[in-house]
XYZ file of C-alpha atoms in Angstrom:
401
model
C 98.202 163.767 163.360
C 96.916 161.339 165.929
C 98.068 161.623 169.571
C 99.307 158.119 169.915
C 101.483 158.230 167.041
C 103.348 161.750 168.197
C 107.118 161.283 168.817
C 108.017 163.845 171.323
C 110.642 162.295 173.457
C 113.634 162.650 171.089
C 113.427 166.211 171.631
C 113.668 165.737 175.144
C 117.002 163.800 174.685
C 118.409 166.252 172.346
C 117.674 169.109 174.947
C 118.957 166.986 177.912
C 122.234 166.626 176.085
C 122.571 170.376 175.196
C 121.813 171.197 178.753
C 124.301 168.446 180.042
C 127.218 170.443 178.376
C 125.932 173.894 178.974
C 125.822 172.917 182.724
C 129.671 172.581 182.502
C 129.550 176.373 183.337
C 128.743 175.150 186.983
C 131.956 172.998 187.195
C 133.845 176.403 188.024
C 134.731 175.248 191.473
C 137.028 172.543 189.888
C 139.084 175.395 188.229
C 139.209 177.588 191.209
C 142.509 175.946 193.034
C 144.416 175.364 189.993
C 143.921 178.972 188.882
C 144.574 180.482 192.308
C 147.991 178.577 192.463
C 148.812 179.538 188.912
C 148.233 183.548 189.417
C 148.025 184.010 193.173
C 144.418 185.018 193.043
C 142.413 185.105 196.426
C 139.010 183.548 196.497
C 137.105 186.812 196.101
C 138.841 187.086 192.847
C 137.643 183.611 191.572
C 134.384 184.196 193.191
C 134.076 187.282 190.879
C 134.508 185.406 187.913
C 131.511 183.095 188.754
C 129.355 185.983 189.579
C 130.084 187.628 186.220
C 128.970 184.363 184.617
C 125.732 184.175 186.333
C 125.170 187.924 185.500
C 125.762 187.479 181.816
C 123.872 184.138 181.933
C 120.755 186.125 182.811
C 121.506 188.846 179.983
C 121.897 185.965 177.499
C 118.928 184.596 178.511
C 116.954 187.981 177.724
C 119.001 188.224 174.372
C 117.837 184.515 173.697
C 114.404 185.372 174.137
C 114.469 188.357 171.594
C 116.510 186.268 169.115
C 114.004 183.518 169.058
C 111.324 186.219 167.817
C 113.455 186.701 164.470
C 115.502 183.412 164.184
C 114.908 179.735 164.210
C 115.856 177.667 167.486
C 118.699 176.097 165.465
C 120.231 179.162 164.298
C 120.037 180.706 167.787
C 121.541 177.711 169.654
C 124.494 177.381 166.911
C 125.266 181.052 167.552
C 125.308 180.293 171.240
C 127.334 177.202 170.802
C 130.144 179.240 168.768
C 130.056 181.741 171.653
C 130.703 179.091 174.226
C 133.344 177.461 172.197
C 135.267 180.840 171.677
C 134.941 181.628 175.387
C 136.627 178.683 176.458
C 139.127 178.652 173.711
C 139.872 182.441 174.566
C 140.026 181.566 178.411
C 142.853 178.996 177.566
C 145.244 181.945 176.416
C 144.467 184.507 179.514
C 147.155 186.073 181.610
C 145.232 188.402 183.549
C 142.046 188.300 185.902
C 139.925 190.944 183.736
C 140.657 188.910 180.778
C 138.902 185.687 182.474
C 136.050 188.294 183.368
C 135.711 188.779 179.546
C 136.151 185.439 177.998
C 134.780 183.021 180.592
C 132.249 185.480 182.536
C 130.882 187.508 179.465
C 131.270 185.342 176.367
C 130.621 181.943 177.886
C 128.172 183.515 180.263
C 126.032 185.012 177.578
C 126.217 181.866 175.357
C 124.907 179.810 178.028
C 122.066 182.146 178.538
C 121.117 182.281 175.021
C 121.221 178.463 174.747
C 119.110 178.074 178.177
C 116.061 179.856 177.078
C 116.002 178.624 173.471
C 116.320 175.177 174.007
C 113.781 175.136 177.087
C 111.238 177.017 175.143
C 111.401 174.631 172.205
C 111.225 171.510 174.065
C 108.380 172.439 176.421
C 106.273 173.337 173.474
C 105.887 169.712 172.790
C 104.711 168.762 176.483
C 101.872 170.917 177.589
C 100.733 168.003 179.593
C 104.155 167.276 181.262
C 105.588 170.850 181.962
C 107.147 170.196 185.367
C 108.425 166.805 184.692
C 109.944 167.565 181.465
C 111.324 171.059 182.750
C 112.873 168.975 185.645
C 114.268 166.239 182.975
C 115.985 169.053 181.001
C 117.593 170.454 184.246
C 118.741 167.118 185.261
C 121.044 167.403 182.351
C 121.971 170.906 183.482
C 122.694 169.688 187.067
C 124.445 166.518 186.207
C 127.221 168.296 184.154
C 129.769 168.456 186.789
C 129.126 164.737 187.988
C 129.181 163.519 184.513
C 132.322 165.214 183.280
C 133.851 166.552 186.453
C 136.159 163.490 187.046
C 137.463 163.779 183.344
C 138.039 167.421 183.747
C 139.923 166.708 187.068
C 142.134 163.926 185.044
C 142.847 166.676 182.198
C 143.718 169.356 184.565
C 146.364 166.925 186.305
C 147.717 165.392 183.039
C 147.404 168.532 180.515
C 147.048 171.437 182.868
C 144.376 174.021 182.809
C 145.079 175.754 179.487
C 144.807 172.695 177.509
C 141.782 171.683 179.327
C 139.964 174.947 178.409
C 140.803 174.758 174.752
C 139.738 171.137 174.472
C 136.578 171.751 176.316
C 135.999 174.500 174.061
C 136.046 172.465 170.907
C 133.902 169.812 172.567
C 131.307 172.311 173.621
C 131.092 173.790 169.957
C 130.872 170.142 168.193
C 128.528 168.463 170.610
C 125.855 171.359 170.835
C 125.793 171.984 167.257
C 125.189 168.143 166.397
C 122.440 168.057 169.241
C 120.600 170.910 168.044
C 120.428 169.800 164.325
C 116.987 168.022 164.838
C 115.555 170.227 167.455
C 112.359 171.696 166.193
C 109.130 173.177 167.500
C 105.815 171.645 166.927
C 103.845 172.663 163.791
C 100.450 174.358 164.105
C 98.536 171.325 162.714
C 100.311 169.016 165.287
C 97.772 167.842 168.016
C 99.233 167.898 171.433
C 97.845 166.294 174.580
C 96.205 169.030 176.763
C 97.276 169.446 180.431
C 95.299 167.538 183.055
C 94.432 169.028 186.417
C 95.150 166.482 188.914
C 92.889 166.088 192.047
C 96.052 166.403 194.440
C 97.232 169.667 192.997
C 95.962 172.895 194.683
C 96.946 175.110 191.718
C 94.620 176.040 188.885
C 96.274 178.067 186.246
C 94.395 180.925 184.139
C 94.218 180.053 180.355
C 95.702 183.000 178.976
C 99.070 184.182 177.114
C 100.638 187.170 178.981
C 102.931 189.368 177.263
C 106.150 190.245 179.327
C 104.923 193.695 180.056
C 101.512 192.023 181.301
C 103.438 189.531 183.427
C 105.630 192.302 185.229
C 102.370 193.638 186.589
C 101.443 190.786 188.401
C 102.565 190.594 192.017
C 103.066 186.661 191.828
C 105.813 187.151 189.186
C 107.604 189.388 191.549
C 107.156 187.074 194.466
C 108.241 183.816 192.534
C 111.255 185.781 191.105
C 112.313 186.956 194.620
C 111.823 183.527 196.122
C 113.993 182.168 193.393
C 116.725 184.696 193.870
C 116.893 184.000 197.411
C 117.450 180.216 196.842
C 119.517 180.627 193.849
C 121.894 182.823 195.882
C 122.445 179.918 198.258
C 122.684 177.311 195.454
C 125.319 179.374 193.661
C 127.378 179.977 196.610
C 127.431 176.157 197.104
C 128.410 175.306 193.398
C 130.874 177.767 193.321
C 132.961 176.746 196.317
C 132.420 172.951 196.601
C 135.926 171.832 195.432
C 137.828 174.694 197.611
C 135.801 174.325 200.614
C 136.396 170.549 201.010
C 139.941 171.048 200.072
C 140.381 173.698 202.795
C 139.486 170.926 205.229
C 142.497 168.920 203.895
C 141.036 166.933 201.230
C 142.928 166.435 198.011
C 141.920 167.996 194.864
C 140.756 164.650 193.717
C 138.413 164.435 196.747
C 137.157 167.910 195.964
C 136.521 167.055 192.541
C 134.498 163.967 193.577
C 132.718 166.035 196.276
C 131.875 168.443 193.195
C 130.519 165.608 191.244
C 128.278 164.153 194.135
C 126.893 167.632 194.564
C 126.167 167.910 190.919
C 124.534 164.677 190.919
C 122.238 165.692 193.628
C 121.375 168.820 192.040
C 120.564 167.080 189.083
C 118.362 164.152 190.314
C 116.482 167.009 192.341
C 115.193 168.682 189.154
C 113.065 165.499 188.105
C 111.951 165.132 191.735
C 110.680 168.593 192.239
C 109.382 168.950 188.626
C 107.097 165.814 189.266
C 106.148 167.283 192.661
C 105.091 170.364 191.280
C 102.721 168.634 188.767
C 101.223 166.565 191.580
C 100.865 168.964 194.530
C 100.907 172.348 192.751
C 102.867 175.711 193.286
C 102.712 176.701 197.138
C 103.424 173.386 198.449
C 106.302 172.911 196.221
C 108.071 176.049 196.680
C 107.574 175.958 200.564
C 109.085 172.319 200.569
C 112.071 173.509 198.428
C 112.766 176.177 201.007
C 112.512 174.033 204.103
C 115.050 171.507 202.649
C 117.507 174.361 201.856
C 117.367 175.454 205.540
C 118.348 172.047 206.628
C 121.151 172.082 204.228
C 122.499 175.408 205.619
C 122.298 173.897 209.162
C 124.301 170.844 207.992
C 126.740 172.796 206.234
C 127.686 175.086 209.542
C 127.669 171.965 211.471
C 130.287 170.265 209.188
C 132.519 173.330 208.845
C 132.546 173.796 212.643
C 133.331 170.123 213.237
C 135.570 169.875 210.256
C 133.902 166.741 209.052
C 134.443 166.427 205.429
C 131.654 163.692 204.865
C 129.375 165.710 206.617
C 130.054 168.944 204.708
C 129.750 167.031 201.630
C 126.414 165.596 202.455
C 125.109 168.962 203.520
C 126.167 170.585 200.060
C 124.343 167.503 198.494
C 121.339 168.627 200.582
C 121.455 172.158 199.758
C 121.869 171.629 196.114
C 119.062 169.099 196.105
C 116.899 172.181 197.153
C 118.550 174.600 194.796
C 117.445 172.415 191.955
C 113.998 173.151 192.806
C 114.175 176.785 192.472
C 114.702 177.111 188.632
C 112.368 174.160 188.135
C 109.487 175.478 189.868
C 109.783 179.017 188.884
C 110.274 178.352 185.309
C 107.346 175.942 185.007
C 105.193 178.385 186.855
C 106.078 181.017 184.307
C 105.022 178.689 181.619
C 102.044 177.601 183.185
C 100.729 180.710 184.706
C 101.779 183.065 181.830
C 101.344 180.907 178.728
C 103.194 179.320 176.239
C 103.250 182.068 173.368
C 105.504 184.453 174.805
C 107.738 181.850 177.048
C 111.199 182.693 175.939
C 110.754 186.256 176.446
C 108.943 185.872 179.841
C 111.767 183.220 180.906
C 114.190 185.858 180.043
C 112.654 188.497 181.894
C 112.722 186.120 185.057
C 116.244 185.531 184.532
C 117.071 189.181 184.445
C 115.153 189.702 187.755
C 117.213 186.951 189.247
C 120.559 188.599 188.319
C 121.141 189.792 192.128
C 121.659 186.065 192.997
C 124.734 185.717 191.235
C 126.385 188.437 193.313
C 124.463 187.914 196.629
C 125.726 184.074 196.684
C 129.263 183.619 195.134
C 130.021 187.268 195.466
C 129.239 187.549 199.065
C 130.780 184.314 199.948
C 134.137 185.169 198.336
C 134.217 188.222 200.251
C 133.364 186.402 203.762
C 135.873 183.787 202.970
C 138.522 186.153 202.195
C 137.760 188.107 205.315
C 137.453 185.227 207.848
C 139.436 182.364 205.986
C 136.319 180.104 206.805
C 132.804 179.331 204.847
C 131.020 179.191 208.190
C 129.993 182.643 207.839
C 128.820 182.161 204.512
C 126.291 179.557 205.537
C 125.301 181.511 208.484
C 124.249 184.148 206.059
C 122.759 181.919 203.906
C 120.561 180.366 206.549
C 119.099 183.756 207.040
C 118.447 184.016 203.411
C 116.896 180.748 203.491
C 114.594 181.688 206.053
C 113.400 184.747 204.373
C 112.929 182.325 201.078
C 110.554 180.176 203.240
C 108.726 183.209 204.550
C 108.335 184.671 200.853
C 107.231 180.869 199.752
C 104.236 180.929 202.252
C 102.957 184.381 200.746
C 103.203 183.156 197.188
C 99.460 182.860 196.506
C 97.827 180.640 193.998
C 96.962 182.627 190.642
């Protein structure tokens, strides 16, 4: 097949659509206040649900990596879609907190993780020459979910209540994802793909080798990039899990809280393409250092906004923080693909996701505990500021391969 006749971008569109819907898992903050009002739960309770989602998201990623060795990408994603559909529908019937842990946390979280690794692995195989940019484009859909559909969810919550909203979202999940994956394939061996080009501005040259997961885990750089991503994701998850309640806590309406969640989601989504493109241009270390610095700025702005009780400043701070957060998974997963090869990418990606499990507890879990104890998010972002500084130090110590 001639390179100029190669049709690849429709696979990105299908992957983008799937990521747009699985990214709804990040819209959790929109449900927090209605659920707390309905059941009398406190913030540490609802934050625990999000922490469990993130933990099983990582476990699902590991499961997805192994399933892809035995099943086609279509079969794996369809299974994940059914899990997410079942999780949302079952969540519409819960009456106890532990039931939410199972339906939304375990079932939905696992389904999203399976879908995440499988779709990414399939689409990136078509683009050895544009890994950072295409990875960022996929993550754009993941990050835009709350912005694209948050306002619809907020209207549904007001008109239909949270139970019907969860039920309807479950049906939509299943139908859209199963339809989008119908023509998602990986390239055949006889397909000639463009080779990756080394740009003069990039300071990173990657080895031409396919590492197994066992070999990858023996490399110090893998653990450094995973540790760096864990720090950044902790802060990002802390923001995403509390946007709506944090803004509402300063006196804003639920509609304003949903709008804030949408704006933060937009910032998070756009950043994925920005950081992916920057990575392709300047390389590994300059990209991760830049991501870390921006998150430090976001933490300082968030503490200032909370102290001054300034809602616009707080929302802007969240947007800055999540703009940085979008760079963590984008840079980390692109590095794993480029540094450790494409052959074992799905499995290697799942190992990275397992390594980052602590971020789901360090971010939203610690945030929930601090807010319940102090009644303010100021302490949360003071801690996240320290975490961001450690992330910056780690970024400077990530050596070129």
